[in-house]
Amino acid sequence: MSCVTAKHKVCIFVTTKVLFGMRKLKEIFVVLIVSNALYFISFIFMVRNFNLGIEALLISAIVFALFVLVGNMVFIKRYVGYRQELLYTVFIPYIATFAMGVVFFIIQAVIGTNINPLLVLVVAALIGFVVFWIVIAALKGIQKDELWEIPTGKIAYLLLTKTGFLEEKE
């Protein structure tokens, strides 16, 4: 999970720096204001309508990051003509994160009331982590060279190829 989260942080950082280097400070400001407004609106909406607590804060942070990334990409395309590939850099990681979150909440709902909360957290996190990587691999959202660059990526690559979730490529 941290690999993809780090990938998004890098994309946001790089796209903001590209706009800054082009002296498009007004555009950066607009993207950040709109993203912060959407962050706040989504947080209030989820707290009031879905009775979410800390989950609303987490989901709103994801909304903020997504809108900063997309907003920056729109302005970069307008001024430079470069179009970022969205499927592999944005959508597949978000789908995998969503699947992990669903599994996490299901596990928490099923066994969360009867067992020590710390144990539930550890079990849900481990299973969620596995689900995340299976979804990423099944949607072809990561390649061998990307896996090998992250800590324990070689082990993940071997496990994903042995279980058939990732095609073995040289």
mmCIF file of C-alpha atoms in Angstrom:
data_model
loop_
_atom_site.group_PDB
_atom_site.id
_atom_site.type_symbol
_atom_site.label_atom_id
_atom_site.label_comp_id
_atom_site.label_asym_id
_atom_site.label_seq_id
_atom_site.Cartn_x
_atom_site.Cartn_y
_atom_site.Cartn_z
ATOM 1 C CA MET A 1 0.000 0.000 0.000
ATOM 2 C CA SER A 2 2.723 2.466 0.866
ATOM 3 C CA CYS A 3 4.268 2.004 -2.593
ATOM 4 C CA VAL A 4 1.173 3.244 -4.358
ATOM 5 C CA THR A 5 0.549 5.952 -1.794
ATOM 6 C CA ALA A 6 4.112 7.104 -2.276
ATOM 7 C CA LYS A 7 3.578 6.996 -6.049
ATOM 8 C CA HIS A 8 0.604 9.349 -5.679
ATOM 9 C CA LYS A 9 2.522 11.684 -3.390
ATOM 10 C CA VAL A 10 5.339 11.814 -5.921
ATOM 11 C CA CYS A 11 2.872 12.467 -8.763
ATOM 12 C CA ILE A 12 1.247 15.297 -6.794
ATOM 13 C CA PHE A 13 4.636 16.745 -5.827
ATOM 14 C CA VAL A 14 6.024 16.522 -9.363
ATOM 15 C CA THR A 15 2.926 17.928 -11.058
ATOM 16 C CA THR A 16 2.817 20.835 -8.594
ATOM 17 C CA LYS A 17 6.521 21.514 -9.155
ATOM 18 C CA VAL A 18 6.018 21.460 -12.935
ATOM 19 C CA LEU A 19 3.327 24.127 -12.616
ATOM 20 C CA PHE A 20 5.538 26.080 -10.203
ATOM 21 C CA GLY A 21 8.449 25.905 -12.638
ATOM 22 C CA MET A 22 6.202 27.309 -15.353
ATOM 23 C CA ARG A 23 5.289 30.153 -12.948
ATOM 24 C CA LYS A 24 1.653 29.085 -12.865
ATOM 25 C CA LEU A 25 1.140 29.991 -9.212
ATOM 26 C CA LYS A 26 -2.444 31.104 -9.793
ATOM 27 C CA GLU A 27 -3.308 27.654 -11.163
ATOM 28 C CA ILE A 28 -1.643 25.911 -8.213
ATOM 29 C CA PHE A 29 -3.619 28.154 -5.865
ATOM 30 C CA VAL A 30 -6.895 27.387 -7.686
ATOM 31 C CA VAL A 31 -6.269 23.632 -7.559
ATOM 32 C CA LEU A 32 -5.444 23.740 -3.852
ATOM 33 C CA ILE A 33 -8.434 25.939 -2.956
ATOM 34 C CA VAL A 34 -10.864 23.749 -4.909
ATOM 35 C CA SER A 35 -9.315 20.549 -3.504
ATOM 36 C CA ASN A 36 -9.463 21.868 0.065
ATOM 37 C CA ALA A 37 -13.098 22.905 -0.425
ATOM 38 C CA LEU A 38 -13.954 19.436 -1.752
ATOM 39 C CA TYR A 39 -12.035 17.893 1.152
ATOM 40 C CA PHE A 40 -14.058 19.896 3.669
ATOM 41 C CA ILE A 41 -17.400 19.313 1.904
ATOM 42 C CA SER A 42 -16.809 15.570 1.564
ATOM 43 C CA PHE A 43 -15.761 15.321 5.216
ATOM 44 C CA ILE A 44 -18.856 17.150 6.507
ATOM 45 C CA PHE A 45 -21.118 15.181 4.141
ATOM 46 C CA MET A 46 -19.761 11.813 5.304
ATOM 47 C CA VAL A 47 -19.864 12.710 8.989
ATOM 48 C CA ARG A 48 -23.451 13.974 8.799
ATOM 49 C CA ASN A 49 -24.965 11.457 6.364
ATOM 50 C CA PHE A 50 -23.025 8.250 6.959
ATOM 51 C CA ASN A 51 -22.112 8.701 10.636
ATOM 52 C CA LEU A 52 -18.435 8.074 9.868
ATOM 53 C CA GLY A 53 -15.740 9.167 12.269
ATOM 54 C CA ILE A 54 -12.071 8.869 11.468
ATOM 55 C CA GLU A 55 -13.002 6.998 8.284
ATOM 56 C CA ALA A 56 -14.506 10.213 6.898
ATOM 57 C CA LEU A 57 -11.209 11.995 7.505
ATOM 58 C CA LEU A 58 -9.292 9.277 5.679
ATOM 59 C CA ILE A 59 -11.673 9.195 2.713
ATOM 60 C CA SER A 60 -11.640 13.001 2.509
ATOM 61 C CA ALA A 61 -7.837 12.964 2.426
ATOM 62 C CA ILE A 62 -8.013 10.560 -0.509
ATOM 63 C CA VAL A 63 -10.517 12.868 -2.240
ATOM 64 C CA PHE A 64 -8.155 15.804 -1.671
ATOM 65 C CA ALA A 65 -5.164 13.964 -3.140
ATOM 66 C CA LEU A 66 -7.151 12.783 -6.136
ATOM 67 C CA PHE A 67 -8.420 16.277 -6.949
ATOM 68 C CA VAL A 68 -4.980 17.875 -6.558
ATOM 69 C CA LEU A 69 -3.514 15.277 -8.898
ATOM 70 C CA VAL A 70 -6.270 15.587 -11.497
ATOM 71 C CA GLY A 71 -6.348 19.398 -11.244
ATOM 72 C CA ASN A 72 -2.607 19.635 -11.766
ATOM 73 C CA MET A 73 -2.804 17.245 -14.698
ATOM 74 C CA VAL A 74 -5.510 19.364 -16.345
ATOM 75 C CA PHE A 75 -3.362 22.501 -16.152
ATOM 76 C CA ILE A 76 -0.222 20.687 -17.324
ATOM 77 C CA LYS A 77 -2.134 19.343 -20.321
ATOM 78 C CA ARG A 78 -3.417 22.854 -21.061
ATOM 79 C CA TYR A 79 0.006 24.527 -20.968
ATOM 80 C CA VAL A 80 2.392 21.794 -22.088
ATOM 81 C CA GLY A 81 0.208 19.358 -23.986
ATOM 82 C CA TYR A 82 1.369 16.390 -21.908
ATOM 83 C CA ARG A 83 -1.345 13.886 -21.022
ATOM 84 C CA GLN A 84 -0.652 11.694 -18.007
ATOM 85 C CA GLU A 85 -1.728 8.071 -18.270
ATOM 86 C CA LEU A 86 -4.470 7.852 -15.612
ATOM 87 C CA LEU A 87 -5.396 4.178 -15.594
ATOM 88 C CA TYR A 88 -2.160 2.896 -14.066
ATOM 89 C CA THR A 89 -1.175 5.936 -12.023
ATOM 90 C CA VAL A 90 -4.563 6.800 -10.523
ATOM 91 C CA PHE A 91 -7.494 4.463 -11.101
ATOM 92 C CA ILE A 92 -6.016 0.991 -10.524
ATOM 93 C CA PRO A 93 -4.330 1.992 -7.235
ATOM 94 C CA TYR A 94 -7.560 3.608 -6.030
ATOM 95 C CA ILE A 95 -9.603 0.516 -6.979
ATOM 96 C CA ALA A 96 -7.143 -1.697 -5.077
ATOM 97 C CA THR A 97 -7.234 0.642 -2.075
ATOM 98 C CA PHE A 98 -11.035 0.603 -2.136
ATOM 99 C CA ALA A 99 -11.067 -3.219 -2.247
ATOM 100 C CA MET A 100 -8.634 -3.338 0.674
ATOM 101 C CA GLY A 101 -10.835 -0.937 2.647
ATOM 102 C CA VAL A 102 -13.957 -3.004 1.983
ATOM 103 C CA VAL A 103 -12.213 -6.169 3.160
ATOM 104 C CA PHE A 104 -10.889 -4.319 6.209
ATOM 105 C CA PHE A 105 -14.371 -3.142 7.208
ATOM 106 C CA ILE A 106 -15.938 -6.564 6.592
ATOM 107 C CA ILE A 107 -13.359 -8.228 8.815
ATOM 108 C CA GLN A 108 -13.826 -5.554 11.455
ATOM 109 C CA ALA A 109 -17.624 -5.970 11.335
ATOM 110 C CA VAL A 110 -17.534 -9.774 11.457
ATOM 111 C CA ILE A 111 -14.956 -10.395 14.182
ATOM 112 C CA GLY A 112 -14.464 -6.922 15.638
ATOM 113 C CA THR A 113 -16.964 -7.202 18.468
ATOM 114 C CA ASN A 114 -15.781 -10.498 19.919
ATOM 115 C CA ILE A 115 -11.989 -10.219 19.883
ATOM 116 C CA ASN A 116 -9.316 -7.860 21.136
ATOM 117 C CA PRO A 117 -9.376 -4.725 18.894
ATOM 118 C CA LEU A 118 -5.604 -4.812 18.386
ATOM 119 C CA LEU A 119 -5.767 -8.389 17.125
ATOM 120 C CA VAL A 120 -8.640 -7.458 14.787
ATOM 121 C CA LEU A 121 -6.585 -4.543 13.460
ATOM 122 C CA VAL A 122 -3.548 -6.741 12.790
ATOM 123 C CA VAL A 123 -5.581 -9.500 11.097
ATOM 124 C CA ALA A 124 -7.588 -7.023 9.004
ATOM 125 C CA ALA A 125 -4.456 -5.109 7.999
ATOM 126 C CA LEU A 126 -2.622 -8.262 6.921
ATOM 127 C CA ILE A 127 -5.566 -9.619 4.929
ATOM 128 C CA GLY A 128 -6.250 -6.155 3.480
ATOM 129 C CA PHE A 129 -2.604 -5.881 2.432
ATOM 130 C CA VAL A 130 -2.810 -9.213 0.608
ATOM 131 C CA VAL A 131 -6.083 -8.209 -1.088
ATOM 132 C CA PHE A 132 -4.512 -4.911 -2.177
ATOM 133 C CA TRP A 133 -1.595 -6.621 -3.922
ATOM 134 C CA ILE A 134 -3.845 -9.264 -5.498
ATOM 135 C CA VAL A 135 -6.098 -6.566 -6.985
ATOM 136 C CA ILE A 136 -3.099 -4.532 -8.181
ATOM 137 C CA ALA A 137 -1.638 -7.637 -9.833
ATOM 138 C CA ALA A 138 -4.959 -8.823 -11.278
ATOM 139 C CA LEU A 139 -5.571 -5.418 -12.888
ATOM 140 C CA LYS A 140 -1.966 -5.352 -14.143
ATOM 141 C CA GLY A 141 -1.256 -2.195 -12.178
ATOM 142 C CA ILE A 142 2.343 -3.046 -11.350
ATOM 143 C CA GLN A 143 5.270 -4.577 -13.181
ATOM 144 C CA LYS A 144 8.215 -6.653 -12.076
ATOM 145 C CA ASP A 145 10.716 -3.778 -12.120
ATOM 146 C CA GLU A 146 8.400 -1.624 -9.979
ATOM 147 C CA LEU A 147 7.913 -4.448 -7.483
ATOM 148 C CA TRP A 148 11.629 -5.077 -7.215
ATOM 149 C CA GLU A 149 12.286 -1.420 -6.310
ATOM 150 C CA ILE A 150 10.228 -1.495 -3.114
ATOM 151 C CA PRO A 151 11.112 -3.194 0.180
ATOM 152 C CA THR A 152 10.035 -6.861 0.172
ATOM 153 C CA GLY A 153 9.015 -6.434 -3.470
ATOM 154 C CA LYS A 154 10.994 -9.475 -4.546
ATOM 155 C CA ILE A 155 9.054 -11.624 -2.080
ATOM 156 C CA ALA A 156 5.751 -10.098 -3.261
ATOM 157 C CA TYR A 157 6.732 -10.751 -6.883
ATOM 158 C CA LEU A 158 7.569 -14.391 -6.161
ATOM 159 C CA LEU A 159 4.331 -14.941 -4.231
ATOM 160 C CA LEU A 160 2.172 -13.230 -6.851
ATOM 161 C CA THR A 161 3.745 -15.194 -9.713
ATOM 162 C CA LYS A 162 3.572 -18.532 -7.850
ATOM 163 C CA THR A 163 -0.127 -18.005 -7.078
ATOM 164 C CA GLY A 164 -0.860 -16.949 -10.660
ATOM 165 C CA PHE A 165 -1.972 -13.401 -9.911
ATOM 166 C CA LEU A 166 0.969 -11.896 -11.792
ATOM 167 C CA GLU A 167 2.463 -13.106 -15.062
ATOM 168 C CA GLU A 168 6.134 -13.968 -14.895
ATOM 169 C CA LYS A 169 8.107 -11.757 -17.284
ATOM 170 C CA GLU A 170 11.787 -11.383 -17.849
#
